[in-house]
């Protein structure tokens, strides 16, 4: 018997590779994944590009990436003996963006209104959601093939998920570096199931369908795209508001606008997302206090209140100080000088990180007030 072929204990029906592959895909859909594709475990074609990206310093403070860079060379480093990579995606598209809601008067918008990226507006951290679905899928795989080995991965292991998603036929890379699927667009969260089972591979998605379109590149207010398909994370609003633990660079603060956490701009403008289907997953539905969020309320949160409200959501990632820093930047960009007393009142109990952002915001709003008086 060939290495990693299905082993069927006595008493169980013999199942072919084709039948097993179909059963795996059905199990993935039953677990709640919207897309599933399979590719052999191989060295990802984007590994050299990833290494060069790291060497350019584009990862910023995300030192967990270069620290284990070599492990991205092959999924064998994630799971020894792996033969197949089952790539999975779940749709998190919940509908209208905040800007279009505001235009139709469906949301209360004020000078303290702040935006939160779509994937983070729901009730649960997507890592927890996807891990639960991976666990369900793994259980079914072990029922189909007792003795097989699996490992589920959600964006925390050294695996180039988007590379393997393309190899598994799930889509192509947009110029904003996102994976785009012809039917589902790019509102996708990826996960992978590694297994030692030899499954039938899906055709690779060889062709990109972006043509001459550059809307995603043009819309970025902080010019985070060095070139098509190349993102400098150090200038990306998502990185600045989620991963960066230091003060946000002065020259990028105005570009952040009203983004409290993350950013959806380069996906909002993508033509492939115009007809993207809505998610059926209830945990992604926007919570009232996150769509829109109040930057002023976030700023005034105590640490205990922050933990209670956000500990199981993506907004826990930047931490209490990081989220309050972001809120101060948003308020500084609001142009509403009436907020200055509120900001000044928050100075006394602020950490150095938050205090610096507050002082910047007060200065910005003071300039706005002076300009308005001059007119």
XYZ file of C-alpha atoms in Angstrom:
375
model
C 0.000 0.000 0.000
C 1.315 3.461 -0.910
C 2.397 5.832 1.813
C -0.478 7.695 3.456
C -3.183 5.854 1.531
C -6.367 5.371 3.559
C -6.148 2.450 5.962
C -9.507 0.767 6.518
C -9.819 -1.468 9.582
C -11.505 -4.846 9.181
C -15.268 -4.634 9.136
C -15.395 -1.182 7.508
C -16.246 -0.774 3.812
C -13.342 -0.048 1.481
C -13.491 3.550 0.289
C -11.712 4.855 -2.790
C -9.634 8.018 -2.904
C -12.336 9.665 -4.993
C -15.091 8.680 -2.560
C -13.033 9.828 0.403
C -12.331 13.195 -1.222
C -16.031 13.753 -1.884
C -16.866 12.741 1.687
C -14.280 15.188 3.041
C -15.768 18.060 1.041
C -19.286 17.211 2.185
C -18.033 17.104 5.774
C -16.417 20.537 5.356
C -19.681 22.023 4.120
C -21.587 20.325 6.956
C -19.141 21.878 9.429
C -20.144 25.314 8.145
C -17.399 26.185 5.672
C -18.538 27.979 2.523
C -15.589 27.013 0.312
C -13.375 23.927 0.291
C -10.514 22.914 -1.983
C -7.681 20.416 -1.731
C -4.041 20.612 -2.766
C -1.045 18.338 -2.198
C 1.287 19.357 0.612
C 4.125 21.050 -1.221
C 6.469 23.984 -0.905
C 4.308 27.078 -1.538
C 5.281 29.007 -4.687
C 5.078 32.287 -2.768
C 7.697 31.344 -0.172
C 10.528 33.258 -1.887
C 8.265 36.297 -2.284
C 7.302 36.053 1.398
C 10.964 35.892 2.437
C 11.778 38.965 0.347
C 8.787 40.775 1.876
C 10.175 40.055 5.331
C 13.660 41.174 4.289
C 12.202 44.504 3.145
C 10.911 45.063 6.679
C 7.296 45.199 5.534
C 6.132 43.044 8.477
C 6.824 45.849 10.930
C 6.554 44.738 14.554
C 5.038 41.356 13.671
C 8.235 39.575 14.689
C 6.487 36.220 14.968
C 6.701 36.110 11.162
C 10.492 36.395 10.643
C 11.147 34.450 13.850
C 9.906 31.264 12.200
C 10.277 32.253 8.556
C 11.959 28.994 7.557
C 8.983 26.959 8.739
C 6.816 28.510 6.008
C 8.877 26.651 3.382
C 6.774 23.485 3.655
C 3.681 22.388 5.622
C 5.762 19.439 6.838
C 7.043 21.897 9.453
C 3.488 22.347 10.713
C 2.525 18.666 10.623
C 5.120 15.968 9.952
C 3.840 13.382 7.496
C 1.290 15.694 5.895
C 0.153 14.659 2.408
C -2.828 16.910 1.689
C -3.848 20.434 2.625
C -7.600 20.963 2.788
C -8.178 24.700 2.363
C -11.354 26.144 3.799
C -13.048 29.527 3.800
C -16.015 31.091 5.508
C -17.841 34.163 4.227
C -18.191 37.058 6.692
C -19.919 39.575 4.404
C -22.757 41.134 6.380
C -24.018 43.645 3.836
C -23.865 47.411 3.561
C -20.761 49.281 4.637
C -21.009 51.938 7.338
C -20.700 54.737 4.793
C -23.698 53.545 2.801
C -25.684 53.013 6.010
C -24.917 56.583 7.016
C -26.057 57.878 3.655
C -29.390 56.097 4.047
C -29.829 57.348 7.649
C -29.898 53.799 9.006
C -27.095 54.484 11.482
C -26.616 57.213 14.019
C -23.531 59.069 12.875
C -21.835 61.863 14.819
C -18.389 63.396 15.162
C -17.380 60.588 17.521
C -18.532 57.788 15.208
C -15.853 55.207 14.526
C -15.683 52.312 12.107
C -14.747 48.720 12.890
C -13.710 46.227 10.213
C -16.537 43.891 9.210
C -14.964 40.694 10.510
C -14.742 42.185 14.020
C -18.291 43.532 14.377
C -19.797 40.269 15.623
C -20.011 38.432 18.924
C -17.022 36.095 18.701
C -13.357 36.035 17.707
C -13.218 34.308 14.325
C -10.329 32.127 15.521
C -12.645 30.497 18.055
C -15.406 30.095 15.484
C -13.149 28.486 12.894
C -11.428 26.249 15.440
C -14.810 24.835 16.448
C -15.635 24.112 12.808
C -12.198 22.536 12.256
C -12.736 20.329 15.294
C -16.044 19.137 13.850
C -14.379 18.422 10.498
C -11.507 16.544 12.160
C -13.975 14.366 14.060
C -15.655 13.388 10.790
C -12.310 12.655 9.104
C -11.358 10.300 11.928
C -14.735 8.596 11.602
C -14.212 8.185 7.855
C -10.630 6.960 8.246
C -9.757 5.778 11.764
C -6.053 6.139 12.381
C -5.537 9.142 10.119
C -3.734 12.222 11.403
C -4.977 15.791 11.138
C -4.100 19.280 12.292
C -6.377 22.280 11.969
C -4.801 25.695 11.395
C -6.346 29.146 11.764
C -3.775 31.796 10.923
C -1.536 30.997 13.897
C 0.796 28.354 12.399
C 3.592 28.995 9.840
C 1.469 28.273 6.772
C 0.981 30.574 3.775
C -2.789 30.079 3.719
C -3.496 32.295 0.722
C -0.878 30.483 -1.363
C -2.435 27.135 -0.545
C -5.938 28.515 -1.120
C -4.920 29.486 -4.656
C -3.296 26.078 -5.186
C -6.545 24.475 -3.997
C -8.550 26.429 -6.571
C -10.340 28.781 -4.171
C -9.360 31.983 -5.962
C -6.643 34.347 -7.132
C -4.645 37.137 -5.501
C -6.044 40.629 -5.873
C -3.714 43.608 -6.170
C -4.598 44.332 -2.524
C -3.073 40.891 -1.689
C -6.488 39.488 -0.714
C -7.727 36.154 -2.043
C -10.639 36.753 -4.427
C -13.187 34.093 -5.351
C -15.281 34.632 -8.462
C -18.570 33.882 -6.691
C -17.822 34.917 -3.103
C -15.546 37.933 -3.590
C -12.910 38.569 -0.923
C -14.934 38.686 2.301
C -13.375 35.386 3.326
C -11.635 34.044 6.420
C -9.291 31.147 5.687
C -8.509 27.990 7.616
C -6.651 24.801 6.746
C -6.858 21.152 7.696
C -3.591 19.277 7.246
C -3.824 15.499 6.963
C -1.709 12.482 6.085
C -4.502 11.189 3.836
C -3.814 11.338 0.102
C -6.815 13.120 -1.346
C -7.646 14.166 -4.902
C -6.349 17.644 -5.677
C -8.439 20.435 -7.170
C -7.199 22.410 -10.193
C -4.982 25.374 -9.334
C -6.510 28.813 -9.922
C -3.957 30.039 -12.458
C -5.671 33.168 -13.796
C -6.190 36.506 -12.065
C -9.280 38.486 -13.052
C -8.414 42.019 -11.960
C -7.331 43.326 -15.358
C -6.263 46.975 -15.282
C -8.381 47.819 -12.221
C -6.467 49.617 -9.440
C -9.355 50.747 -7.230
C -8.026 48.916 -4.182
C -4.629 50.570 -4.562
C -6.005 54.032 -5.228
C -8.415 54.122 -2.276
C -5.805 53.461 0.430
C -5.482 56.712 2.442
C -2.082 55.790 3.885
C -0.514 54.562 0.614
C 0.193 51.138 2.095
C 0.667 49.446 -1.274
C 4.255 49.717 -2.475
C 3.175 48.150 -5.768
C 0.358 45.898 -6.943
C 0.381 42.725 -4.797
C 2.868 44.248 -2.312
C 1.617 45.615 1.026
C 3.826 47.514 3.441
C 2.086 46.523 6.667
C 3.755 49.416 8.475
C 1.467 51.815 6.578
C -1.695 49.681 6.644
C -4.540 50.938 8.830
C -5.315 47.394 9.972
C -1.741 46.902 11.167
C -1.566 50.350 12.765
C -4.795 49.919 14.741
C -4.429 46.225 15.643
C -0.817 45.014 15.672
C 1.252 48.128 16.420
C 1.956 48.517 20.136
C 3.775 51.858 19.814
C 2.458 55.343 18.989
C 1.060 55.522 15.469
C 3.462 57.495 13.218
C 2.408 61.139 13.013
C 2.361 61.232 9.222
C -0.178 58.385 9.066
C -2.673 59.548 11.691
C -4.867 61.708 9.487
C -5.088 58.858 6.972
C -6.600 56.621 9.635
C -9.674 58.819 9.565
C -12.452 57.248 11.629
C -11.139 53.666 11.633
C -11.065 52.490 15.245
C -10.112 48.898 14.458
C -9.012 47.496 11.123
C -10.033 48.759 7.695
C -12.196 47.493 4.819
C -11.545 50.171 2.200
C -9.583 48.081 -0.307
C -12.314 45.440 -0.208
C -15.260 47.843 -0.220
C -14.225 49.230 -3.614
C -13.456 45.871 -5.252
C -15.842 45.163 -8.154
C -15.767 41.454 -7.300
C -17.476 42.273 -3.998
C -20.455 44.046 -5.574
C -22.475 40.839 -5.755
C -20.792 38.954 -2.941
C -23.296 36.749 -1.085
C -24.217 37.532 2.492
C -22.920 35.330 5.277
C -25.212 32.780 6.885
C -23.105 32.700 10.059
C -25.007 34.508 12.854
C -21.915 35.308 14.950
C -20.738 37.769 12.259
C -23.870 39.919 12.479
C -22.903 43.436 13.614
C -23.352 44.328 17.264
C -25.110 47.633 17.812
C -22.183 49.218 19.674
C -19.717 48.273 16.929
C -21.653 49.362 13.836
C -20.919 52.176 14.321
C -18.761 52.386 17.421
C -18.436 55.441 19.649
C -14.816 56.547 19.925
C -15.684 58.632 22.977
C -17.219 55.672 24.805
C -14.191 53.525 23.942
C -11.870 56.227 25.261
C -13.745 56.337 28.574
C -13.773 52.559 29.121
C -12.111 51.314 32.275
C -9.806 48.328 31.890
C -12.342 46.091 33.641
C -15.111 47.283 31.312
C -12.866 46.653 28.298
C -12.143 43.083 29.385
C -15.799 42.333 30.134
C -17.046 43.678 26.802
C -14.314 42.646 24.377
C -12.365 39.700 25.843
C -13.908 37.149 23.439
C -13.902 39.407 20.365
C -11.214 40.528 17.901
C -11.134 43.944 19.603
C -9.221 42.362 22.473
C -6.170 42.089 20.191
C -4.785 45.669 20.501
C -5.499 45.669 24.228
C -7.156 48.302 26.391
C -4.453 50.901 25.820
C -4.192 50.225 22.089
C -7.924 50.593 21.496
C -8.074 53.812 23.553
C -5.074 55.142 21.601
C -7.033 54.444 18.404
C -10.109 56.184 19.802
C -8.056 59.293 20.550
C -6.746 59.353 16.964
C -10.287 59.018 15.579
C -11.507 61.875 17.777
C -8.550 63.995 16.700
C -9.570 63.415 13.092
C -13.223 64.297 13.734
C -12.804 68.047 13.260
C -15.160 68.668 16.198
C -13.452 71.076 18.605
C -16.359 70.656 21.036
C -14.726 67.359 21.978
C -11.607 69.060 23.399
C -12.917 69.228 27.012
C -13.718 65.491 26.898
C -10.209 64.724 25.677
C -8.604 66.968 28.294
C -10.617 65.247 31.017
C -9.153 61.901 29.961
C -5.522 63.032 30.225
C -5.144 62.466 33.962
C -5.768 58.714 34.015
C -4.164 57.931 30.655
C -1.108 55.749 30.086
C 1.835 57.331 28.207
C 0.632 55.707 24.952
C -2.909 57.044 25.276
C -1.818 60.403 26.688
C 0.423 61.083 23.684
C -2.470 60.321 21.314
C -4.806 62.544 23.336
C -2.365 65.451 23.252
C -2.075 65.071 19.488
C -5.863 64.967 19.133
C -6.316 68.101 21.258
C -3.731 69.923 19.140
C -5.439 68.801 15.921
C -8.856 69.941 17.068
C -7.382 73.227 18.284
C -5.979 73.853 14.808
C -9.379 73.080 13.299
C -11.091 75.528 15.661
C -8.566 78.250 14.809
C -9.047 77.683 11.085
C -12.818 77.864 11.445
C -12.562 81.154 13.360
C -10.326 82.532 10.635
C -13.062 82.021 8.092
